[in-house]
Amino acid sequence: MARGNEQRGEGGQRRGRDRGAPVEERAESDIVEKLVHINRVAATVKGGRRFSFAALMVVGDQKGRVGFGHGKAREVPEAIRKATEEAKKTMIRVPLRESRTLHHDGAGRWGAGKVMVRSAPPGTGVIAGGPMRAVLETLGVQDVVGKSVGSSNPYNMVRATFEALKAQSSPRQIASKRGKKVADVIGRRADGASAAADGE
């Protein structure tokens, strides 16, 4: 059976069906690919049920670009390939602070999935679980605190995380909008004002 043959991926890593847990990572040139979730789905047809596999992939260059995609096929490798291609086409760029963390706190929501992300000092690491961790790691964030307070559905969690990342703004972007110098915006943050205020 196809599912039984595809339980082990490259390097002997087991592709489990733990909900929301990244279970495989591949790297092509500078693009990192992570398999977030794989699910066996069935379509009821005249002769019975026809099984196929749905894959959710996250890809990123770990330098501020990340994307996700969904693919479905009769075989697992083909579903992963489709999801990876879609993810590469829909990559977004997220401004990073010092190339290691986010500029300010943020929140995202998609359906019943709700997530919160917070910037963190050096040495914190990626404090997030499941699909959120996969997105943040492929993005290239090294210090961040993430929390999911809604649905644990991996599709909703990934989309909610992307909504939170899309809302990120850099001091340069804020300064150009307000007609101020970057130093003025950064100075407010250094004085103890909330970094989240810079993203308003």
Coordinates of N, CA and C in Angstrom, one line a residue:
M1 N 0.9 -1.2 0.0 CA 0.0 0.0 0.0 C 0.9 1.2 0.0
A2 N 0.5 2.3 -0.7 CA 1.3 3.5 -0.9 C 1.7 4.1 0.4
R3 N 0.7 4.1 1.3 CA 1.0 4.8 2.6 C 2.1 4.1 3.4
G4 N 2.0 2.8 3.4 CA 3.0 2.0 4.1 C 4.4 2.2 3.5
N5 N 4.5 2.3 2.2 CA 5.8 2.4 1.5 C 6.4 3.8 1.8
E6 N 5.6 4.8 2.1 CA 6.1 6.2 2.2 C 6.3 6.6 3.6
Q7 N 6.2 5.7 4.6 CA 6.3 6.1 6.0 C 7.7 6.6 6.3
R8 N 8.7 6.2 5.6 CA 10.0 6.7 5.9 C 10.6 7.5 4.7
G9 N 11.0 8.7 5.0 CA 11.5 9.6 4.0 C 13.0 9.6 3.9
E10 N 13.7 10.6 3.4 CA 15.1 10.7 3.2 C 15.8 10.6 4.6
G11 N 16.9 9.9 4.6 CA 17.6 9.8 5.9 C 17.0 8.9 6.9
G12 N 15.9 8.2 6.5 CA 15.3 7.3 7.5 C 14.4 8.0 8.4
Q13 N 14.1 9.3 8.2 CA 13.2 10.0 9.1 C 11.7 9.5 9.0
R14 N 11.1 9.3 10.1 CA 9.8 8.7 10.0 C 8.8 9.9 9.8
R15 N 7.9 9.7 8.9 CA 6.8 10.7 8.6 C 5.6 10.2 9.4
G16 N 5.5 10.7 10.6 CA 4.3 10.3 11.4 C 3.1 11.2 11.1
R17 N 2.0 10.9 11.7 CA 0.8 11.7 11.5 C 0.5 12.5 12.7
D18 N 1.5 12.8 13.5 CA 1.2 13.6 14.7 C 0.7 15.0 14.2
R19 N -0.4 15.3 14.8 CA -1.1 16.5 14.3 C -0.2 17.8 14.5
G20 N 0.0 18.5 13.4 CA 0.7 19.8 13.5 C 2.2 19.7 13.8
A21 N 2.8 18.5 13.8 CA 4.3 18.4 14.1 C 5.1 18.4 12.8
P22 N 6.1 19.3 12.6 CA 6.9 19.1 11.5 C 7.7 17.8 11.5
V23 N 7.6 17.1 10.5 CA 8.2 15.7 10.6 C 9.3 15.5 9.5
E24 N 9.5 16.4 8.6 CA 10.6 16.2 7.7 C 11.1 17.5 7.2
E25 N 12.4 17.6 7.0 CA 13.1 18.8 6.5 C 14.0 18.4 5.4
R26 N 13.9 19.2 4.3 CA 14.8 19.0 3.1 C 15.3 20.4 2.7
A27 N 16.5 20.3 2.1 CA 17.1 21.6 1.7 C 17.5 21.5 0.2
E28 N 17.1 22.4 -0.6 CA 17.5 22.5 -2.0 C 18.1 23.8 -2.2
S29 N 19.4 23.8 -2.5 CA 20.2 25.0 -2.6 C 20.0 25.8 -1.3
D30 N 19.4 27.0 -1.4 CA 19.2 27.8 -0.2 C 17.8 27.8 0.3
I31 N 17.0 26.9 -0.3 CA 15.6 26.8 0.1 C 15.4 25.6 1.1
V32 N 14.8 25.9 2.2 CA 14.6 24.8 3.2 C 13.1 24.4 3.1
E33 N 12.8 23.1 3.0 CA 11.5 22.7 2.9 C 11.1 21.8 4.1
K34 N 10.0 22.1 4.7 CA 9.5 21.3 5.8 C 8.1 20.8 5.6
L35 N 7.9 19.5 5.8 CA 6.6 18.9 5.7 C 5.9 19.0 7.1
V36 N 4.9 19.8 7.1 CA 4.2 20.1 8.3 C 3.2 19.1 8.7
H37 N 2.4 18.7 7.7 CA 1.3 17.8 8.0 C 1.0 16.9 6.7
I38 N 0.7 15.7 6.9 CA 0.2 14.8 5.8 C -1.0 14.1 6.3
N39 N -2.0 14.0 5.4 CA -3.3 13.4 5.8 C -3.8 12.5 4.7
R40 N -4.3 11.4 5.1 CA -4.9 10.5 4.1 C -6.4 10.9 4.0
V41 N -6.8 11.2 2.8 CA -8.2 11.6 2.6 C -8.9 10.6 1.6
A42 N -10.2 10.5 1.7 CA -10.9 9.6 0.9 C -12.1 10.3 0.1
A43 N -12.3 9.9 -1.1 CA -13.4 10.4 -1.9 C -14.3 9.2 -2.2
T44 N -15.6 9.3 -1.9 CA -16.5 8.2 -2.1 C -17.0 8.3 -3.6
V45 N -16.7 7.2 -4.3 CA -17.1 7.1 -5.7 C -18.0 5.9 -5.9
K46 N -18.4 5.7 -7.1 CA -19.4 4.6 -7.4 C -18.9 3.3 -6.9
G47 N -17.7 3.0 -7.1 CA -17.2 1.6 -6.7 C -16.7 1.5 -5.3
G48 N -16.8 2.6 -4.5 CA -16.3 2.5 -3.1 C -15.6 3.8 -2.7
R49 N -14.5 3.7 -2.0 CA -13.8 4.9 -1.6 C -12.4 4.9 -2.3
R50 N -12.0 6.1 -2.8 CA -10.7 6.3 -3.4 C -9.9 7.1 -2.5
F51 N -8.7 6.6 -2.1 CA -7.9 7.2 -1.2 C -6.8 8.0 -1.9
S52 N -6.4 9.2 -1.2 CA -5.3 10.0 -1.7 C -4.7 10.7 -0.5
F53 N -3.6 11.4 -0.7 CA -2.9 12.0 0.4 C -2.8 13.5 0.2
A54 N -3.0 14.2 1.3 CA -2.9 15.7 1.2 C -1.7 16.1 2.1
A55 N -0.8 17.0 1.5 CA 0.4 17.4 2.2 C 0.4 18.9 2.4
L56 N 0.9 19.3 3.5 CA 1.0 20.8 3.8 C 2.5 21.0 4.0
M57 N 3.1 21.9 3.1 CA 4.5 22.2 3.2 C 4.8 23.6 3.5
V58 N 5.9 23.9 4.1 CA 6.4 25.2 4.4 C 7.8 25.3 3.8
V59 N 8.1 26.3 3.0 CA 9.4 26.5 2.5 C 9.9 28.0 2.8
G60 N 11.2 28.1 2.9 CA 11.8 29.4 3.2 C 13.3 29.4 2.9
D61 N 13.9 30.6 2.8 CA 15.3 30.7 2.6 C 16.1 31.0 3.9
Q62 N 15.4 31.1 5.0 CA 16.0 31.4 6.3 C 16.6 32.8 6.3
K63 N 16.2 33.6 5.4 CA 16.8 35.0 5.3 C 15.6 36.0 5.2
G64 N 14.4 35.6 5.6 CA 13.3 36.6 5.6 C 12.2 36.3 4.6
R65 N 12.4 35.2 3.9 CA 11.3 34.8 2.9 C 10.7 33.4 3.3
V66 N 9.4 33.3 3.2 CA 8.8 32.1 3.6 C 7.4 31.9 2.8
G67 N 7.0 30.7 2.6 CA 5.8 30.4 1.9 C 5.2 29.1 2.3
F68 N 4.0 28.8 2.0 CA 3.4 27.5 2.3 C 2.5 27.1 1.2
G69 N 2.3 25.8 1.1 CA 1.5 25.3 0.0 C 0.8 24.0 0.4
H70 N -0.2 23.6 -0.3 CA -1.0 22.4 -0.1 C -1.1 21.6 -1.4
G71 N -0.9 20.3 -1.3 CA -0.9 19.5 -2.5 C -1.6 18.2 -2.2
K72 N -2.3 17.7 -3.2 CA -3.0 16.4 -3.0 C -2.8 15.5 -4.2
A73 N -2.5 14.2 -3.9 CA -2.3 13.2 -5.0 C -2.5 11.8 -4.5
R74 N -2.4 10.9 -5.4 CA -2.6 9.5 -5.0 C -1.4 8.9 -4.2
E75 N -0.3 9.5 -4.5 CA 1.0 9.0 -3.8 C 1.5 10.2 -3.0
V76 N 2.2 9.8 -1.9 CA 2.8 10.8 -1.0 C 3.8 11.7 -1.6
P77 N 4.8 11.2 -2.3 CA 5.8 12.0 -2.9 C 5.2 13.1 -3.9
E78 N 4.2 12.7 -4.7 CA 3.6 13.6 -5.6 C 2.9 14.7 -4.9
A79 N 2.2 14.3 -3.8 CA 1.5 15.4 -3.0 C 2.5 16.4 -2.4
I80 N 3.6 15.9 -1.9 CA 4.7 16.7 -1.4 C 5.2 17.7 -2.5
R81 N 5.4 17.1 -3.7 CA 6.0 17.9 -4.8 C 5.0 19.0 -5.1
K82 N 3.7 18.7 -5.2 CA 2.7 19.7 -5.6 C 2.7 20.8 -4.5
A83 N 2.7 20.4 -3.2 CA 2.7 21.4 -2.1 C 3.9 22.3 -2.1
T84 N 5.1 21.7 -2.4 CA 6.3 22.5 -2.4 C 6.3 23.5 -3.6
E85 N 5.8 23.1 -4.7 CA 5.8 24.0 -5.9 C 4.9 25.2 -5.5
E86 N 3.7 24.9 -5.0 CA 2.8 26.0 -4.6 C 3.4 26.9 -3.6
A87 N 4.1 26.3 -2.6 CA 4.7 27.1 -1.5 C 5.8 28.1 -2.1
K88 N 6.5 27.6 -3.0 CA 7.6 28.5 -3.6 C 7.0 29.6 -4.4
K89 N 5.8 29.4 -5.0 CA 5.2 30.5 -5.8 C 4.5 31.5 -4.9
T90 N 4.2 31.2 -3.6 CA 3.5 32.1 -2.8 C 4.4 32.7 -1.6
M91 N 5.7 32.7 -1.8 CA 6.6 33.2 -0.7 C 6.4 34.7 -0.5
I92 N 6.5 35.0 0.8 CA 6.4 36.5 1.1 C 7.7 36.9 1.8
R93 N 8.0 38.2 1.8 CA 9.2 38.7 2.5 C 8.7 39.3 3.8
V94 N 9.4 39.0 4.9 CA 9.1 39.5 6.2 C 10.4 40.2 6.8
P95 N 10.3 41.5 7.1 CA 11.4 42.2 7.7 C 11.8 41.7 9.0
L96 N 13.1 41.4 9.2 CA 13.7 40.9 10.4 C 14.6 41.9 11.1
R97 N 14.5 41.9 12.4 CA 15.4 42.8 13.2 C 16.7 42.1 13.5
E98 N 17.8 42.7 13.0 CA 19.2 42.1 13.2 C 19.3 40.7 12.6
S99 N 18.4 40.4 11.7 CA 18.4 39.1 11.0 C 18.2 37.9 12.0
R100 N 17.6 38.2 13.1 CA 17.4 37.1 14.1 C 16.0 37.1 14.8
T101 N 15.3 38.2 14.8 CA 14.0 38.3 15.5 C 13.1 39.2 14.8
L102 N 11.8 39.3 15.2 CA 10.8 40.2 14.7 C 11.0 41.6 15.2
H103 N 10.5 42.6 14.4 CA 10.6 44.0 14.9 C 9.7 44.3 16.0
H104 N 8.5 43.7 16.0 CA 7.6 44.0 17.1 C 6.6 42.8 17.3
D105 N 5.8 42.9 18.3 CA 4.8 41.9 18.6 C 3.7 41.9 17.6
G106 N 3.1 40.8 17.4 CA 2.0 40.7 16.4 C 1.0 39.6 16.7
A107 N -0.1 39.6 16.1 CA -1.1 38.6 16.3 C -1.8 38.3 14.9
G108 N -2.2 37.1 14.7 CA -2.8 36.7 13.5 C -4.0 35.8 13.7
R109 N -4.9 35.8 12.8 CA -6.1 35.0 12.9 C -6.6 34.5 11.6
W110 N -6.9 33.2 11.5 CA -7.5 32.6 10.3 C -8.5 31.6 10.7
G111 N -9.7 31.8 10.5 CA -10.8 30.9 11.0 C -10.7 30.8 12.5
A112 N -10.7 29.6 13.0 CA -10.6 29.5 14.5 C -9.2 29.5 15.0
G113 N -8.2 29.6 14.1 CA -6.8 29.6 14.5 C -6.4 31.0 14.8
K114 N -5.8 31.1 16.1 CA -5.3 32.4 16.5 C -3.9 32.2 17.1
V115 N -3.0 33.1 16.7 CA -1.6 33.0 17.2 C -1.1 34.4 17.6
M116 N -0.1 34.3 18.5 CA 0.6 35.6 18.9 C 2.1 35.3 18.7
V117 N 2.8 36.3 18.2 CA 4.2 36.2 18.1 C 4.8 37.5 18.8
R118 N 6.0 37.3 19.5 CA 6.6 38.3 20.2 C 8.1 38.3 19.9
S119 N 8.7 39.5 19.7 CA 10.1 39.6 19.5 C 10.8 39.2 20.8
A120 N 12.1 38.7 20.7 CA 12.7 38.3 21.9 C 14.2 38.6 21.9
P121 N 14.9 38.7 23.1 CA 16.3 39.1 23.1 C 17.2 37.9 22.7
P122 N 18.4 38.2 22.3 CA 19.3 37.2 21.9 C 19.4 36.0 22.9
G123 N 19.5 34.8 22.4 CA 19.6 33.6 23.2 C 18.3 33.0 23.6
T124 N 17.2 33.6 23.2 CA 15.9 33.0 23.6 C 15.6 31.8 22.8
G125 N 15.9 31.8 21.5 CA 15.6 30.6 20.7 C 14.2 30.7 20.1
V126 N 13.8 29.7 19.4 CA 12.4 29.7 18.9 C 11.5 28.9 19.8
I127 N 10.7 29.7 20.6 CA 9.8 29.1 21.5 C 8.4 29.1 20.8
A128 N 8.1 28.0 20.2 CA 6.9 27.8 19.5 C 6.8 26.4 19.1
G129 N 5.6 25.9 18.9 CA 5.4 24.5 18.7 C 4.6 24.2 17.4
G130 N 4.8 23.0 16.9 CA 4.0 22.5 15.7 C 4.3 23.3 14.5
P131 N 3.2 23.6 13.8 CA 3.3 24.4 12.5 C 3.9 25.8 12.7
M132 N 3.7 26.4 13.8 CA 4.2 27.8 14.0 C 5.8 27.7 14.0
R133 N 6.3 26.7 14.6 CA 7.7 26.5 14.7 C 8.3 26.3 13.3
A134 N 7.6 25.5 12.5 CA 8.1 25.2 11.1 C 8.2 26.5 10.3
V135 N 7.1 27.3 10.4 CA 7.1 28.6 9.7 C 8.2 29.5 10.1
L136 N 8.4 29.7 11.4 CA 9.4 30.6 12.0 C 10.8 30.2 11.7
E137 N 11.1 28.8 11.7 CA 12.4 28.3 11.5 C 12.8 28.5 10.0
T138 N 11.8 28.2 9.1 CA 12.2 28.4 7.7 C 12.3 29.9 7.3
L139 N 11.6 30.7 8.1 CA 11.7 32.2 7.9 C 13.1 32.7 8.2
G140 N 13.8 32.0 9.2 CA 15.1 32.4 9.6 C 15.1 33.1 10.9
V141 N 14.0 33.1 11.7 CA 14.0 33.7 13.0 C 14.7 32.9 14.0
Q142 N 15.6 33.5 14.8 CA 16.4 32.7 15.7 C 15.9 32.9 17.2
D143 N 15.3 34.1 17.4 CA 14.8 34.4 18.8 C 13.3 34.9 18.6
V144 N 12.4 34.2 19.1 CA 11.0 34.6 19.0 C 10.2 33.7 20.0
V145 N 9.1 34.3 20.5 CA 8.1 33.6 21.4 C 6.8 33.6 20.6
G146 N 6.3 32.4 20.4 CA 5.0 32.2 19.7 C 4.0 31.4 20.6
K147 N 2.8 31.7 20.4 CA 1.7 31.1 21.2 C 0.5 30.9 20.4
S148 N -0.1 29.7 20.3 CA -1.3 29.5 19.6 C -2.4 29.4 20.7
V149 N -3.5 30.2 20.5 CA -4.5 30.3 21.5 C -5.9 29.8 20.9
G150 N -5.8 29.3 19.7 CA -7.1 28.9 19.0 C -7.0 27.5 18.6
S151 N -7.5 27.2 17.4 CA -7.6 25.9 16.9 C -6.2 25.3 16.6
S152 N -6.1 24.0 16.8 CA -4.8 23.3 16.6 C -4.8 22.7 15.2
N153 N -5.8 23.0 14.3 CA -5.7 22.6 13.0 C -4.5 23.2 12.3
P154 N -3.6 22.3 11.7 CA -2.4 22.8 11.2 C -2.6 23.8 10.0
Y155 N -3.6 23.7 9.2 CA -3.8 24.6 8.1 C -4.2 26.0 8.6
N156 N -5.1 26.0 9.6 CA -5.5 27.3 10.2 C -4.3 28.0 11.0
M157 N -3.5 27.1 11.7 CA -2.4 27.7 12.4 C -1.3 28.3 11.5
V158 N -1.0 27.6 10.4 CA -0.1 28.1 9.4 C -0.6 29.4 8.8
R159 N -1.8 29.5 8.4 CA -2.4 30.7 7.8 C -2.4 31.8 8.8
A160 N -2.8 31.5 10.0 CA -2.8 32.6 11.1 C -1.4 33.1 11.3
T161 N -0.4 32.2 11.3 CA 1.0 32.7 11.5 C 1.4 33.6 10.4
F162 N 1.0 33.3 9.1 CA 1.3 34.1 8.0 C 0.6 35.5 8.1
E163 N -0.6 35.5 8.6 CA -1.3 36.8 8.8 C -0.5 37.7 9.8
A164 N 0.0 37.0 10.9 CA 0.8 37.8 11.8 C 2.1 38.3 11.2
L165 N 2.7 37.5 10.4 CA 4.0 37.9 9.8 C 3.8 39.0 8.7
K166 N 2.6 38.9 8.0 CA 2.4 40.0 7.0 C 2.2 41.4 7.6
A167 N 1.8 41.4 8.9 CA 1.6 42.7 9.6 C 2.9 43.3 10.1
Q168 N 4.0 42.6 10.0 CA 5.3 43.1 10.5 C 5.7 44.3 9.7
S169 N 6.2 45.3 10.3 CA 6.8 46.5 9.7 C 8.1 46.8 10.2
S170 N 9.0 47.2 9.4 CA 10.4 47.6 9.8 C 10.4 49.1 10.1
P171 N 11.4 49.6 11.0 CA 11.5 51.0 11.2 C 11.6 51.9 10.0
R172 N 12.3 51.3 9.0 CA 12.4 52.0 7.7 C 11.1 52.3 7.0
Q173 N 10.2 51.3 7.0 CA 8.9 51.4 6.4 C 8.0 52.4 7.2
I174 N 8.1 52.3 8.5 CA 7.3 53.3 9.3 C 7.8 54.7 9.2
A175 N 9.1 54.9 9.1 CA 9.7 56.2 9.0 C 9.3 56.8 7.6
S176 N 9.3 56.0 6.6 CA 8.9 56.6 5.3 C 7.4 56.9 5.2
K177 N 6.6 56.2 5.9 CA 5.1 56.5 6.0 C 4.9 57.8 6.8
R178 N 5.6 58.0 7.8 CA 5.4 59.1 8.7 C 6.2 60.3 8.3
G179 N 7.1 60.2 7.3 CA 8.0 61.3 6.9 C 9.0 61.6 8.0
K180 N 9.5 60.6 8.7 CA 10.5 60.9 9.8 C 11.7 60.1 9.4
K181 N 12.8 60.3 10.3 CA 14.0 59.6 10.1 C 13.9 58.3 10.8
V182 N 14.7 57.3 10.4 CA 14.7 56.0 11.0 C 15.2 56.1 12.5
A183 N 16.1 57.0 12.7 CA 16.6 57.2 14.1 C 15.5 57.6 15.0
D184 N 14.6 58.4 14.6 CA 13.5 58.9 15.4 C 12.6 57.7 15.9
V185 N 12.3 56.8 14.9 CA 11.5 55.6 15.2 C 12.2 54.7 16.2
I186 N 13.5 54.4 15.9 CA 14.2 53.5 16.7 C 14.5 54.1 18.1
G187 N 14.6 55.4 18.1 CA 14.9 56.1 19.4 C 13.7 55.9 20.4
R188 N 12.5 55.9 19.8 CA 11.3 55.7 20.7 C 11.3 54.3 21.3
R189 N 11.7 53.3 20.4 CA 11.8 52.0 20.9 C 12.8 51.8 22.0
A190 N 14.0 52.5 21.8 CA 15.1 52.4 22.8 C 14.7 53.1 24.1
D191 N 13.8 54.0 24.0 CA 13.4 54.8 25.3 C 12.4 54.0 26.1
G192 N 12.1 52.8 25.6 CA 11.2 51.9 26.4 C 9.8 51.9 25.9
A193 N 9.5 52.6 24.8 CA 8.2 52.5 24.2 C 8.0 51.1 23.6
S194 N 6.8 50.7 23.6 CA 6.5 49.4 23.0 C 6.9 49.3 21.5
A195 N 7.6 48.2 21.2 CA 8.0 48.1 19.8 C 6.8 47.9 18.9
A196 N 5.7 47.4 19.5 CA 4.5 47.1 18.8 C 3.9 48.4 18.3
A197 N 4.2 49.5 19.0 CA 3.6 50.8 18.6 C 4.2 51.3 17.3
D198 N 5.4 50.8 17.0 CA 6.1 51.2 15.7 C 5.4 50.6 14.5
G199 N 4.6 49.5 14.8 CA 4.0 48.8 13.7 C 2.6 49.3 13.4
E200 N 2.1 50.3 14.2 CA 0.7 50.7 14.0 C 0.6 51.5 12.7

